[in-house]
Amino acid sequence: AARWSLKGATALVTGGTRGIGRAIVEELAEFGASVHTCSRNESELAASLKEWERKDFAVTGSVCDLSSRDQSTDLMAKVCSVFDGKLNILINNAGTNIRKPTVEYSAEDYSKIMSTNLDSVYHLCQLVHPLMKESGWGSIVFISSVGGLVSLGTGSIYAATKGAINQITKSLACEWAKDNIRSNAIAPWYIKTSLVEHLLDNKEFHDSVIARTPLQRVGEPEEVASLAVYLCLPAASYITGQVISVDGGMTVNGFS
Ligand code: NDP
């Protein structure tokens, strides 16, 4: 049924070569969307594009370091030309982290996390707005974190960027509803990706994560991708301004 399809839709997914972003690129393509993605590593991007071509997915990509404002602007110019000035879906996925006690962060650490996780996300939203208006409908999905909802020892700068994203989600939902643009955020708990594998490889850490998680395991990228795609479907047309956790029940787990 058309309400469960993204046939004809156009999408930009940031950071699509690995982890959650990669799973979202593939799920969007499976649902019929044309997707553009980006990452910093040129050869990894080229290898990914080749693989997607083999699978008959309509995916294009460009190299972009989102922490640079100029490169984000160039990325959007590319997206504009690839999709003829019309974009339906923005998945703000790329993000990074440096874990330290608050007093040990340098000014460089601060600006690296802020520029990648927050400045670029905000800037991309500004840049996609005219393309979404032009296309008639839009869905923005932010990949936030449960670390933006509760304190989890993820590092206070990362937590601040994700908390800010949760609020931007609500602001844009209200401000851009009149343009038929919806805005939602997904807040995952631990998902098996390159961002956190070094942490999860530590058995003690892994066990401490599992102990807090009612479903007794960490998540897979596909389990985040399914919600991201759902939020873009016509089937989700009355859902906007929400921050939804994909966390195996972690955030509702009290004393047990
Ligand atoms: P990964 O590190 O596995 O993948 C990140 C992707 O983003 C890669 O494709 C990477 O490619 C790209 N990327 C990173 N920095 C930039 C940049 N500056 N410019 C362009 N592309 C970039 O991360 P995850 O899949 O785990 O994380 C995705 C999102 O999910 C992040 O926002 C993260 O905060 C969030 N999240 C993850 C959780 C987890 O447990 N994994 C939990 C909660 C939230 P390249 O390095 O080549 O640029």
mmCIF file of C-alpha atoms in Angstrom, residues 62-220:
data_model
loop_
_atom_site.group_PDB
_atom_site.id
_atom_site.type_symbol
_atom_site.label_atom_id
_atom_site.label_comp_id
_atom_site.label_asym_id
_atom_site.label_seq_id
_atom_site.Cartn_x
_atom_site.Cartn_y
_atom_site.Cartn_z
ATOM 1 C CA SER A 62 29.782 12.511 -1.696
ATOM 2 C CA VAL A 63 32.753 13.019 0.565
ATOM 3 C CA CYS A 64 32.003 15.643 3.193
ATOM 4 C CA ASP A 65 33.315 16.517 6.635
ATOM 5 C CA LEU A 66 30.198 17.853 8.289
ATOM 6 C CA SER A 67 32.202 19.625 10.976
ATOM 7 C CA SER A 68 33.108 22.144 8.243
ATOM 8 C CA ARG A 69 30.368 24.654 7.473
ATOM 9 C CA ASP A 70 31.652 25.142 3.928
ATOM 10 C CA GLN A 71 31.642 21.428 3.201
ATOM 11 C CA SER A 72 28.058 21.113 4.502
ATOM 12 C CA THR A 73 27.057 23.918 2.147
ATOM 13 C CA ASP A 74 28.748 22.097 -0.747
ATOM 14 C CA LEU A 75 26.986 18.870 0.224
ATOM 15 C CA MET A 76 23.596 20.554 0.024
ATOM 16 C CA ALA A 77 24.445 22.063 -3.370
ATOM 17 C CA LYS A 78 25.188 18.531 -4.551
ATOM 18 C CA VAL A 79 21.938 17.181 -3.060
ATOM 19 C CA CYS A 80 20.051 20.002 -4.752
ATOM 20 C CA SER A 81 21.459 19.085 -8.156
ATOM 21 C CA VAL A 82 21.081 15.296 -7.705
ATOM 22 C CA PHE A 83 17.398 15.625 -6.691
ATOM 23 C CA ASP A 84 16.426 18.611 -8.864
ATOM 24 C CA GLY A 85 15.879 21.000 -5.955
ATOM 25 C CA LYS A 86 13.488 18.677 -4.112
ATOM 26 C CA LEU A 87 14.157 16.740 -0.931
ATOM 27 C CA ASN A 88 11.654 14.836 1.241
ATOM 28 C CA ILE A 89 13.775 13.222 3.930
ATOM 29 C CA LEU A 90 16.736 14.339 6.042
ATOM 30 C CA ILE A 91 18.281 11.841 8.452
ATOM 31 C CA ASN A 92 20.698 13.717 10.696
ATOM 32 C CA ASN A 93 22.715 10.687 11.730
ATOM 33 C CA ALA A 94 26.453 11.454 11.729
ATOM 34 C CA GLY A 95 27.833 12.055 15.170
ATOM 35 C CA THR A 96 30.935 11.616 17.240
ATOM 36 C CA ASN A 97 32.041 11.445 20.850
ATOM 37 C CA ILE A 98 35.073 11.900 23.081
ATOM 38 C CA ARG A 99 34.598 10.520 26.594
ATOM 39 C CA LYS A 100 36.332 12.415 29.383
ATOM 40 C CA PRO A 101 35.577 13.870 32.791
ATOM 41 C CA THR A 102 34.197 17.381 32.259
ATOM 42 C CA VAL A 103 37.211 19.249 33.626
ATOM 43 C CA GLU A 104 39.566 17.451 31.225
ATOM 44 C CA TYR A 105 37.956 18.551 27.949
ATOM 45 C CA SER A 106 40.065 20.897 25.822
ATOM 46 C CA ALA A 107 38.646 23.703 23.695
ATOM 47 C CA GLU A 108 39.408 21.524 20.633
ATOM 48 C CA ASP A 109 37.445 18.572 22.055
ATOM 49 C CA TYR A 110 34.531 20.897 22.752
ATOM 50 C CA SER A 111 34.414 22.376 19.267
ATOM 51 C CA LYS A 112 34.902 19.003 17.543
ATOM 52 C CA ILE A 113 31.899 17.447 19.289
ATOM 53 C CA MET A 114 29.756 20.590 19.002
ATOM 54 C CA SER A 115 30.515 21.211 15.326
ATOM 55 C CA THR A 116 29.922 17.575 14.291
ATOM 56 C CA ASN A 117 26.896 16.750 16.439
ATOM 57 C CA LEU A 118 25.097 20.082 16.680
ATOM 58 C CA ASP A 119 26.305 22.935 14.437
ATOM 59 C CA SER A 120 26.180 20.817 11.281
ATOM 60 C CA VAL A 121 22.797 19.339 12.188
ATOM 61 C CA TYR A 122 21.310 22.807 12.710
ATOM 62 C CA HIS A 123 22.874 24.152 9.530
ATOM 63 C CA LEU A 124 21.625 21.215 7.433
ATOM 64 C CA CYS A 125 18.085 21.785 8.724
ATOM 65 C CA GLN A 126 18.296 25.411 7.605
ATOM 66 C CA LEU A 127 19.599 24.354 4.200
ATOM 67 C CA VAL A 128 17.010 21.608 3.556
ATOM 68 C CA HIS A 129 13.981 23.715 4.442
ATOM 69 C CA PRO A 130 13.516 25.300 0.988
ATOM 70 C CA LEU A 131 14.051 21.922 -0.735
ATOM 71 C CA MET A 132 11.443 20.263 1.466
ATOM 72 C CA LYS A 133 8.945 23.068 0.912
ATOM 73 C CA GLU A 134 9.492 22.772 -2.813
ATOM 74 C CA SER A 135 8.890 19.006 -2.731
ATOM 75 C CA GLY A 136 5.529 19.345 -0.947
ATOM 76 C CA TRP A 137 6.315 17.278 2.154
ATOM 77 C CA GLY A 138 9.236 16.600 4.447
ATOM 78 C CA SER A 139 10.351 14.375 7.305
ATOM 79 C CA ILE A 140 13.407 15.173 9.404
ATOM 80 C CA VAL A 141 14.740 12.444 11.703
ATOM 81 C CA PHE A 142 17.479 13.227 14.200
ATOM 82 C CA ILE A 143 19.575 10.394 15.612
ATOM 83 C CA SER A 144 19.847 11.624 19.164
ATOM 84 C CA SER A 145 20.730 9.428 22.163
ATOM 85 C CA VAL A 146 19.336 8.333 25.498
ATOM 86 C CA GLY A 147 22.362 10.308 26.749
ATOM 87 C CA GLY A 148 20.393 13.437 25.810
ATOM 88 C CA LEU A 149 17.574 12.407 28.172
ATOM 89 C CA VAL A 150 19.350 11.050 31.261
ATOM 90 C CA SER A 151 22.908 11.202 32.560
ATOM 91 C CA LEU A 152 24.786 8.043 31.540
ATOM 92 C CA GLY A 153 28.467 8.870 31.741
ATOM 93 C CA THR A 154 28.685 9.391 27.974
ATOM 94 C CA GLY A 155 30.495 12.702 28.467
ATOM 95 C CA SER A 156 28.776 15.976 29.219
ATOM 96 C CA ILE A 157 29.449 17.658 25.852
ATOM 97 C CA TYR A 158 27.929 14.758 23.877
ATOM 98 C CA ALA A 159 24.949 14.780 26.244
ATOM 99 C CA ALA A 160 24.513 18.536 25.705
ATOM 100 C CA THR A 161 24.495 18.138 21.909
ATOM 101 C CA LYS A 162 21.882 15.386 22.096
ATOM 102 C CA GLY A 163 19.738 17.343 24.575
ATOM 103 C CA ALA A 164 19.857 20.302 22.188
ATOM 104 C CA ILE A 165 18.819 18.051 19.297
ATOM 105 C CA ASN A 166 15.801 16.842 21.273
ATOM 106 C CA GLN A 167 14.668 20.449 21.690
ATOM 107 C CA ILE A 168 15.331 21.380 18.044
ATOM 108 C CA THR A 169 13.119 18.395 17.142
ATOM 109 C CA LYS A 170 10.222 20.034 18.990
ATOM 110 C CA SER A 171 10.897 23.568 17.735
ATOM 111 C CA LEU A 172 10.975 22.547 14.082
ATOM 112 C CA ALA A 173 7.906 20.312 14.464
ATOM 113 C CA CYS A 174 5.901 23.386 15.459
ATOM 114 C CA GLU A 175 7.597 25.965 13.246
ATOM 115 C CA TRP A 176 7.538 23.938 10.031
ATOM 116 C CA ALA A 177 4.255 22.023 10.421
ATOM 117 C CA LYS A 178 2.612 24.626 8.165
ATOM 118 C CA ASP A 179 5.060 23.595 5.420
ATOM 119 C CA ASN A 180 4.037 19.928 5.807
ATOM 120 C CA ILE A 181 7.381 19.074 7.361
ATOM 121 C CA ARG A 182 7.509 16.697 10.338
ATOM 122 C CA SER A 183 10.422 16.437 12.746
ATOM 123 C CA ASN A 184 11.187 13.569 15.139
ATOM 124 C CA ALA A 185 14.166 12.203 17.042
ATOM 125 C CA ILE A 186 15.308 8.703 17.885
ATOM 126 C CA ALA A 187 17.190 8.153 21.127
ATOM 127 C CA PRO A 188 19.121 4.876 21.032
ATOM 128 C CA TRP A 189 20.880 3.132 23.914
ATOM 129 C CA TYR A 190 23.926 0.969 23.047
ATOM 130 C CA ILE A 191 23.863 -0.174 19.409
ATOM 131 C CA LYS A 192 26.611 -2.415 17.993
ATOM 132 C CA THR A 193 28.609 -0.028 15.755
ATOM 133 C CA SER A 194 32.173 1.182 15.262
ATOM 134 C CA LEU A 195 31.416 4.170 17.518
ATOM 135 C CA VAL A 196 31.114 2.029 20.641
ATOM 136 C CA GLU A 197 32.682 -1.343 19.818
ATOM 137 C CA HIS A 198 35.835 -0.489 21.801
ATOM 138 C CA LEU A 199 33.628 0.071 24.862
ATOM 139 C CA LEU A 200 31.509 -3.049 24.367
ATOM 140 C CA ASP A 201 34.633 -5.189 23.851
ATOM 141 C CA ASN A 202 35.347 -4.632 27.537
ATOM 142 C CA LYS A 203 33.432 -7.443 29.241
ATOM 143 C CA GLU A 204 32.889 -5.570 32.486
ATOM 144 C CA PHE A 205 31.477 -2.571 30.642
ATOM 145 C CA HIS A 206 29.347 -4.741 28.378
ATOM 146 C CA ASP A 207 27.904 -6.592 31.402
ATOM 147 C CA SER A 208 27.106 -3.298 33.134
ATOM 148 C CA VAL A 209 25.165 -2.167 30.057
ATOM 149 C CA ILE A 210 23.240 -5.447 29.868
ATOM 150 C CA ALA A 211 22.442 -5.297 33.578
ATOM 151 C CA ARG A 212 20.521 -2.034 33.029
ATOM 152 C CA THR A 213 18.709 -3.271 29.931
ATOM 153 C CA PRO A 214 15.445 -5.220 30.391
ATOM 154 C CA LEU A 215 15.862 -6.947 27.002
ATOM 155 C CA GLN A 216 19.310 -8.148 28.217
ATOM 156 C CA ARG A 217 21.282 -7.239 25.084
ATOM 157 C CA VAL A 218 22.580 -4.284 23.076
ATOM 158 C CA GLY A 219 20.786 -3.253 19.880
ATOM 159 C CA GLU A 220 21.559 -3.727 16.196
#
